[in-house]
Amino acid sequence: MKFLKKLLICLTVVTAGIGLAACSASSSGSSENLSGSVEELMNRIYEQIPEDQRPMMLMNIEIDSENVESFLGTSDLDYKEAIASEPAVSSIAYSVVLVRMNEGADIEAAKTKIKDSVDPRKWICVEAETVKVVNRGDVILLIMASADNAKNVEEAFNKL
């Protein structure tokens, strides 16, 4: 009887540990770093999305100290490089941003900072329906868009 109790306790602990590990991995994103510049990664994302399923006239904008707050809502990030993809027409609520963080940067804190600071109403007369902040290793993806566009971009990012 004591053996069965010990076995049951061990199985419960192991099951709980596996569950916690799985939840932790899914909430924090993949730990593997993606190779290539953020511009190359952005191009690889869009290669996977049919042209008729993305906004027209998208342009990439390099993010620097002068414009970081308008894209990410904060300049308080320890990042190495970043790029935004937005339509040339400013009345479309669509923004995709890739941020490669510096080595040793706190990715989870950066994601929280971005999520709390970004303005989904930054456009004239329109607001992003969905705001998502996820990561793969040291690259953070911010999506502000319609639900369909956000889903397409996130799926393409996860396939990189």
JSON list of C-alpha atoms in Angstrom, two decimals:
[
{"chain": "A", "resi": 1, "resn": "MET", "atom": "CA", "xyz": [0.00, 0.00, 0.00]},
{"chain": "A", "resi": 2, "resn": "LYS", "atom": "CA", "xyz": [2.82, 2.41, 0.88]},
{"chain": "A", "resi": 3, "resn": "PHE", "atom": "CA", "xyz": [4.49, 1.57, -2.42]},
{"chain": "A", "resi": 4, "resn": "LEU", "atom": "CA", "xyz": [1.35, 2.49, -4.36]},
{"chain": "A", "resi": 5, "resn": "LYS", "atom": "CA", "xyz": [1.07, 5.80, -2.51]},
{"chain": "A", "resi": 6, "resn": "LYS", "atom": "CA", "xyz": [4.69, 6.63, -3.31]},
{"chain": "A", "resi": 7, "resn": "LEU", "atom": "CA", "xyz": [4.21, 5.61, -6.93]},
{"chain": "A", "resi": 8, "resn": "LEU", "atom": "CA", "xyz": [1.08, 7.75, -7.19]},
{"chain": "A", "resi": 9, "resn": "ILE", "atom": "CA", "xyz": [2.87, 10.74, -5.67]},
{"chain": "A", "resi": 10, "resn": "CYS", "atom": "CA", "xyz": [5.82, 10.32, -8.06]},
{"chain": "A", "resi": 11, "resn": "LEU", "atom": "CA", "xyz": [3.51, 10.08, -11.07]},
{"chain": "A", "resi": 12, "resn": "THR", "atom": "CA", "xyz": [1.63, 13.19, -9.93]},
{"chain": "A", "resi": 13, "resn": "VAL", "atom": "CA", "xyz": [4.87, 15.17, -9.52]},
{"chain": "A", "resi": 14, "resn": "VAL", "atom": "CA", "xyz": [6.18, 14.06, -12.93]},
{"chain": "A", "resi": 15, "resn": "THR", "atom": "CA", "xyz": [2.87, 14.88, -14.64]},
{"chain": "A", "resi": 16, "resn": "ALA", "atom": "CA", "xyz": [2.74, 18.31, -12.99]},
{"chain": "A", "resi": 17, "resn": "GLY", "atom": "CA", "xyz": [6.34, 18.99, -14.02]},
{"chain": "A", "resi": 18, "resn": "ILE", "atom": "CA", "xyz": [5.65, 18.09, -17.64]},
{"chain": "A", "resi": 19, "resn": "GLY", "atom": "CA", "xyz": [2.53, 20.27, -17.62]},
{"chain": "A", "resi": 20, "resn": "LEU", "atom": "CA", "xyz": [4.42, 23.24, -16.19]},
{"chain": "A", "resi": 21, "resn": "ALA", "atom": "CA", "xyz": [7.22, 22.84, -18.72]},
{"chain": "A", "resi": 22, "resn": "ALA", "atom": "CA", "xyz": [4.74, 22.72, -21.59]},
{"chain": "A", "resi": 23, "resn": "CYS", "atom": "CA", "xyz": [2.88, 25.80, -20.37]},
{"chain": "A", "resi": 24, "resn": "SER", "atom": "CA", "xyz": [6.13, 27.68, -19.88]},
{"chain": "A", "resi": 25, "resn": "ALA", "atom": "CA", "xyz": [7.36, 26.85, -23.38]},
{"chain": "A", "resi": 26, "resn": "SER", "atom": "CA", "xyz": [4.12, 27.86, -25.05]},
{"chain": "A", "resi": 27, "resn": "SER", "atom": "CA", "xyz": [3.83, 31.20, -23.23]},
{"chain": "A", "resi": 28, "resn": "SER", "atom": "CA", "xyz": [7.41, 32.32, -23.70]},
{"chain": "A", "resi": 29, "resn": "GLY", "atom": "CA", "xyz": [7.88, 31.36, -27.33]},
{"chain": "A", "resi": 30, "resn": "SER", "atom": "CA", "xyz": [10.54, 29.16, -28.81]},
{"chain": "A", "resi": 31, "resn": "SER", "atom": "CA", "xyz": [14.03, 29.39, -27.34]},
{"chain": "A", "resi": 32, "resn": "GLU", "atom": "CA", "xyz": [15.78, 28.86, -30.68]},
{"chain": "A", "resi": 33, "resn": "ASN", "atom": "CA", "xyz": [17.25, 31.98, -32.29]},
{"chain": "A", "resi": 34, "resn": "LEU", "atom": "CA", "xyz": [16.35, 32.69, -35.91]},
{"chain": "A", "resi": 35, "resn": "SER", "atom": "CA", "xyz": [19.15, 33.27, -38.39]},
{"chain": "A", "resi": 36, "resn": "GLY", "atom": "CA", "xyz": [19.22, 36.25, -40.72]},
{"chain": "A", "resi": 37, "resn": "SER", "atom": "CA", "xyz": [18.62, 39.96, -40.31]},
{"chain": "A", "resi": 38, "resn": "VAL", "atom": "CA", "xyz": [15.20, 41.21, -39.27]},
{"chain": "A", "resi": 39, "resn": "GLU", "atom": "CA", "xyz": [14.69, 42.45, -42.85]},
{"chain": "A", "resi": 40, "resn": "GLU", "atom": "CA", "xyz": [15.44, 38.98, -44.21]},
{"chain": "A", "resi": 41, "resn": "LEU", "atom": "CA", "xyz": [13.06, 37.46, -41.66]},
{"chain": "A", "resi": 42, "resn": "MET", "atom": "CA", "xyz": [10.32, 39.93, -42.63]},
{"chain": "A", "resi": 43, "resn": "ASN", "atom": "CA", "xyz": [10.77, 38.99, -46.30]},
{"chain": "A", "resi": 44, "resn": "ARG", "atom": "CA", "xyz": [10.57, 35.28, -45.41]},
{"chain": "A", "resi": 45, "resn": "ILE", "atom": "CA", "xyz": [7.33, 35.90, -43.50]},
{"chain": "A", "resi": 46, "resn": "TYR", "atom": "CA", "xyz": [5.72, 37.63, -46.49]},
{"chain": "A", "resi": 47, "resn": "GLU", "atom": "CA", "xyz": [6.92, 34.95, -48.91]},
{"chain": "A", "resi": 48, "resn": "GLN", "atom": "CA", "xyz": [4.57, 32.57, -47.07]},
{"chain": "A", "resi": 49, "resn": "ILE", "atom": "CA", "xyz": [1.49, 34.82, -47.23]},
{"chain": "A", "resi": 50, "resn": "PRO", "atom": "CA", "xyz": [-0.31, 35.09, -50.59]},
{"chain": "A", "resi": 51, "resn": "GLU", "atom": "CA", "xyz": [-0.27, 38.64, -51.91]},
{"chain": "A", "resi": 52, "resn": "ASP", "atom": "CA", "xyz": [-4.06, 38.87, -51.93]},
{"chain": "A", "resi": 53, "resn": "GLN", "atom": "CA", "xyz": [-4.09, 38.08, -48.17]},
{"chain": "A", "resi": 54, "resn": "ARG", "atom": "CA", "xyz": [-1.98, 41.05, -47.07]},
{"chain": "A", "resi": 55, "resn": "PRO", "atom": "CA", "xyz": [-2.42, 44.82, -47.27]},
{"chain": "A", "resi": 56, "resn": "MET", "atom": "CA", "xyz": [-1.32, 46.57, -50.44]},
{"chain": "A", "resi": 57, "resn": "MET", "atom": "CA", "xyz": [1.73, 48.81, -50.73]},
{"chain": "A", "resi": 58, "resn": "LEU", "atom": "CA", "xyz": [3.63, 47.47, -47.72]},
{"chain": "A", "resi": 59, "resn": "MET", "atom": "CA", "xyz": [6.95, 49.09, -46.99]},
{"chain": "A", "resi": 60, "resn": "ASN", "atom": "CA", "xyz": [9.70, 48.20, -44.56]},
{"chain": "A", "resi": 61, "resn": "ILE", "atom": "CA", "xyz": [10.88, 50.92, -42.20]},
{"chain": "A", "resi": 62, "resn": "GLU", "atom": "CA", "xyz": [14.09, 50.58, -40.21]},
{"chain": "A", "resi": 63, "resn": "ILE", "atom": "CA", "xyz": [13.49, 51.31, -36.55]},
{"chain": "A", "resi": 64, "resn": "ASP", "atom": "CA", "xyz": [16.01, 53.51, -34.79]},
{"chain": "A", "resi": 65, "resn": "SER", "atom": "CA", "xyz": [16.18, 55.74, -31.73]},
{"chain": "A", "resi": 66, "resn": "GLU", "atom": "CA", "xyz": [14.19, 58.45, -33.53]},
{"chain": "A", "resi": 67, "resn": "ASN", "atom": "CA", "xyz": [11.11, 56.37, -34.37]},
{"chain": "A", "resi": 68, "resn": "VAL", "atom": "CA", "xyz": [11.15, 53.41, -31.96]},
{"chain": "A", "resi": 69, "resn": "GLU", "atom": "CA", "xyz": [8.41, 54.82, -29.71]},
{"chain": "A", "resi": 70, "resn": "SER", "atom": "CA", "xyz": [5.99, 55.32, -32.60]},
{"chain": "A", "resi": 71, "resn": "PHE", "atom": "CA", "xyz": [6.30, 51.64, -33.57]},
{"chain": "A", "resi": 72, "resn": "LEU", "atom": "CA", "xyz": [6.77, 49.93, -30.19]},
{"chain": "A", "resi": 73, "resn": "GLY", "atom": "CA", "xyz": [5.35, 52.46, -27.73]},
{"chain": "A", "resi": 74, "resn": "THR", "atom": "CA", "xyz": [8.60, 52.61, -25.78]},
{"chain": "A", "resi": 75, "resn": "SER", "atom": "CA", "xyz": [12.27, 53.31, -26.26]},
{"chain": "A", "resi": 76, "resn": "ASP", "atom": "CA", "xyz": [13.15, 51.36, -23.12]},
{"chain": "A", "resi": 77, "resn": "LEU", "atom": "CA", "xyz": [14.22, 48.16, -24.88]},
{"chain": "A", "resi": 78, "resn": "ASP", "atom": "CA", "xyz": [17.61, 46.48, -25.07]},
{"chain": "A", "resi": 79, "resn": "TYR", "atom": "CA", "xyz": [17.41, 45.69, -28.79]},
{"chain": "A", "resi": 80, "resn": "LYS", "atom": "CA", "xyz": [19.99, 45.12, -31.50]},
{"chain": "A", "resi": 81, "resn": "GLU", "atom": "CA", "xyz": [17.94, 45.75, -34.65]},
{"chain": "A", "resi": 82, "resn": "ALA", "atom": "CA", "xyz": [14.30, 46.26, -35.56]},
{"chain": "A", "resi": 83, "resn": "ILE", "atom": "CA", "xyz": [12.13, 46.75, -38.63]},
{"chain": "A", "resi": 84, "resn": "ALA", "atom": "CA", "xyz": [8.48, 47.60, -39.17]},
{"chain": "A", "resi": 85, "resn": "SER", "atom": "CA", "xyz": [6.25, 46.70, -42.09]},
{"chain": "A", "resi": 86, "resn": "GLU", "atom": "CA", "xyz": [3.33, 49.04, -42.69]},
{"chain": "A", "resi": 87, "resn": "PRO", "atom": "CA", "xyz": [1.18, 50.12, -45.63]},
{"chain": "A", "resi": 88, "resn": "ALA", "atom": "CA", "xyz": [2.14, 53.34, -47.39]},
{"chain": "A", "resi": 89, "resn": "VAL", "atom": "CA", "xyz": [-1.46, 54.45, -46.82]},
{"chain": "A", "resi": 90, "resn": "SER", "atom": "CA", "xyz": [-1.70, 55.45, -43.15]},
{"chain": "A", "resi": 91, "resn": "SER", "atom": "CA", "xyz": [-5.44, 54.85, -42.74]},
{"chain": "A", "resi": 92, "resn": "ILE", "atom": "CA", "xyz": [-5.01, 51.05, -42.71]},
{"chain": "A", "resi": 93, "resn": "ALA", "atom": "CA", "xyz": [-4.60, 49.60, -39.23]},
{"chain": "A", "resi": 94, "resn": "TYR", "atom": "CA", "xyz": [-1.72, 47.22, -39.94]},
{"chain": "A", "resi": 95, "resn": "SER", "atom": "CA", "xyz": [1.74, 47.08, -38.42]},
{"chain": "A", "resi": 96, "resn": "VAL", "atom": "CA", "xyz": [4.17, 44.18, -38.17]},
{"chain": "A", "resi": 97, "resn": "VAL", "atom": "CA", "xyz": [7.39, 44.75, -36.25]},
{"chain": "A", "resi": 98, "resn": "LEU", "atom": "CA", "xyz": [10.35, 42.42, -35.76]},
{"chain": "A", "resi": 99, "resn": "VAL", "atom": "CA", "xyz": [12.80, 43.22, -32.97]},
{"chain": "A", "resi": 100, "resn": "ARG", "atom": "CA", "xyz": [16.03, 41.30, -32.41]},
{"chain": "A", "resi": 101, "resn": "MET", "atom": "CA", "xyz": [17.01, 41.72, -28.78]},
{"chain": "A", "resi": 102, "resn": "ASN", "atom": "CA", "xyz": [20.57, 41.98, -27.55]},
{"chain": "A", "resi": 103, "resn": "GLU", "atom": "CA", "xyz": [22.18, 38.91, -26.03]},
{"chain": "A", "resi": 104, "resn": "GLY", "atom": "CA", "xyz": [21.15, 38.54, -22.40]},
{"chain": "A", "resi": 105, "resn": "ALA", "atom": "CA", "xyz": [18.14, 40.85, -22.73]},
{"chain": "A", "resi": 106, "resn": "ASP", "atom": "CA", "xyz": [15.02, 39.92, -20.77]},
{"chain": "A", "resi": 107, "resn": "ILE", "atom": "CA", "xyz": [12.71, 38.82, -23.61]},
{"chain": "A", "resi": 108, "resn": "GLU", "atom": "CA", "xyz": [9.61, 38.32, -21.43]},
{"chain": "A", "resi": 109, "resn": "ALA", "atom": "CA", "xyz": [9.99, 41.76, -19.83]},
{"chain": "A", "resi": 110, "resn": "ALA", "atom": "CA", "xyz": [10.44, 43.33, -23.28]},
{"chain": "A", "resi": 111, "resn": "LYS", "atom": "CA", "xyz": [7.30, 41.60, -24.60]},
{"chain": "A", "resi": 112, "resn": "THR", "atom": "CA", "xyz": [5.31, 42.84, -21.62]},
{"chain": "A", "resi": 113, "resn": "LYS", "atom": "CA", "xyz": [6.68, 46.37, -22.04]},
{"chain": "A", "resi": 114, "resn": "ILE", "atom": "CA", "xyz": [5.73, 46.39, -25.73]},
{"chain": "A", "resi": 115, "resn": "LYS", "atom": "CA", "xyz": [2.25, 44.95, -25.10]},
{"chain": "A", "resi": 116, "resn": "ASP", "atom": "CA", "xyz": [1.59, 47.52, -22.35]},
{"chain": "A", "resi": 117, "resn": "SER", "atom": "CA", "xyz": [3.02, 50.49, -24.28]},
{"chain": "A", "resi": 118, "resn": "VAL", "atom": "CA", "xyz": [2.04, 50.06, -27.92]},
{"chain": "A", "resi": 119, "resn": "ASP", "atom": "CA", "xyz": [-0.89, 52.10, -29.26]},
{"chain": "A", "resi": 120, "resn": "PRO", "atom": "CA", "xyz": [-3.33, 50.10, -31.42]},
{"chain": "A", "resi": 121, "resn": "ARG", "atom": "CA", "xyz": [-5.08, 53.41, -32.24]},
{"chain": "A", "resi": 122, "resn": "LYS", "atom": "CA", "xyz": [-2.04, 55.17, -33.70]},
{"chain": "A", "resi": 123, "resn": "TRP", "atom": "CA", "xyz": [-3.66, 55.56, -37.11]},
{"chain": "A", "resi": 124, "resn": "ILE", "atom": "CA", "xyz": [-6.11, 58.22, -38.21]},
{"chain": "A", "resi": 125, "resn": "CYS", "atom": "CA", "xyz": [-9.70, 57.03, -37.74]},
{"chain": "A", "resi": 126, "resn": "VAL", "atom": "CA", "xyz": [-8.85, 53.31, -37.42]},
{"chain": "A", "resi": 127, "resn": "GLU", "atom": "CA", "xyz": [-7.78, 50.90, -34.71]},
{"chain": "A", "resi": 128, "resn": "ALA", "atom": "CA", "xyz": [-6.07, 47.53, -34.86]},
{"chain": "A", "resi": 129, "resn": "GLU", "atom": "CA", "xyz": [-8.48, 44.71, -34.04]},
{"chain": "A", "resi": 130, "resn": "THR", "atom": "CA", "xyz": [-5.74, 42.43, -32.71]},
{"chain": "A", "resi": 131, "resn": "VAL", "atom": "CA", "xyz": [-2.47, 43.08, -30.88]},
{"chain": "A", "resi": 132, "resn": "LYS", "atom": "CA", "xyz": [-0.09, 40.13, -30.49]},
{"chain": "A", "resi": 133, "resn": "VAL", "atom": "CA", "xyz": [3.42, 40.03, -29.07]},
{"chain": "A", "resi": 134, "resn": "VAL", "atom": "CA", "xyz": [5.27, 36.72, -29.42]},
{"chain": "A", "resi": 135, "resn": "ASN", "atom": "CA", "xyz": [8.86, 35.61, -29.81]},
{"chain": "A", "resi": 136, "resn": "ARG", "atom": "CA", "xyz": [11.13, 32.98, -31.29]},
{"chain": "A", "resi": 137, "resn": "GLY", "atom": "CA", "xyz": [14.38, 33.04, -29.39]},
{"chain": "A", "resi": 138, "resn": "ASP", "atom": "CA", "xyz": [15.79, 36.56, -29.42]},
{"chain": "A", "resi": 139, "resn": "VAL", "atom": "CA", "xyz": [13.32, 37.88, -32.04]},
{"chain": "A", "resi": 140, "resn": "ILE", "atom": "CA", "xyz": [10.09, 39.51, -30.88]},
{"chain": "A", "resi": 141, "resn": "LEU", "atom": "CA", "xyz": [7.17, 39.87, -33.27]},
{"chain": "A", "resi": 142, "resn": "LEU", "atom": "CA", "xyz": [4.57, 42.59, -32.71]},
{"chain": "A", "resi": 143, "resn": "ILE", "atom": "CA", "xyz": [1.42, 42.40, -34.83]},
{"chain": "A", "resi": 144, "resn": "MET", "atom": "CA", "xyz": [-1.30, 45.05, -34.84]},
{"chain": "A", "resi": 145, "resn": "ALA", "atom": "CA", "xyz": [-3.86, 44.16, -37.49]},
{"chain": "A", "resi": 146, "resn": "SER", "atom": "CA", "xyz": [-7.18, 42.52, -38.26]},
{"chain": "A", "resi": 147, "resn": "ALA", "atom": "CA", "xyz": [-7.65, 39.05, -36.78]},
{"chain": "A", "resi": 148, "resn": "ASP", "atom": "CA", "xyz": [-7.13, 37.37, -40.18]},
{"chain": "A", "resi": 149, "resn": "ASN", "atom": "CA", "xyz": [-3.97, 39.33, -41.00]},
{"chain": "A", "resi": 150, "resn": "ALA", "atom": "CA", "xyz": [-2.59, 38.73, -37.50]},
{"chain": "A", "resi": 151, "resn": "LYS", "atom": "CA", "xyz": [-3.22, 34.99, -37.81]},
{"chain": "A", "resi": 152, "resn": "ASN", "atom": "CA", "xyz": [-1.48, 34.82, -41.22]},
{"chain": "A", "resi": 153, "resn": "VAL", "atom": "CA", "xyz": [1.59, 36.70, -40.00]},
{"chain": "A", "resi": 154, "resn": "GLU", "atom": "CA", "xyz": [1.88, 34.73, -36.76]},
{"chain": "A", "resi": 155, "resn": "GLU", "atom": "CA", "xyz": [1.59, 31.40, -38.59]},
{"chain": "A", "resi": 156, "resn": "ALA", "atom": "CA", "xyz": [4.27, 32.46, -41.10]},
{"chain": "A", "resi": 157, "resn": "PHE", "atom": "CA", "xyz": [6.55, 33.62, -38.25]},
{"chain": "A", "resi": 158, "resn": "ASN", "atom": "CA", "xyz": [6.12, 30.32, -36.43]},
{"chain": "A", "resi": 159, "resn": "LYS", "atom": "CA", "xyz": [7.20, 28.44, -39.60]},
{"chain": "A", "resi": 160, "resn": "LEU", "atom": "CA", "xyz": [10.51, 30.33, -39.89]}
]
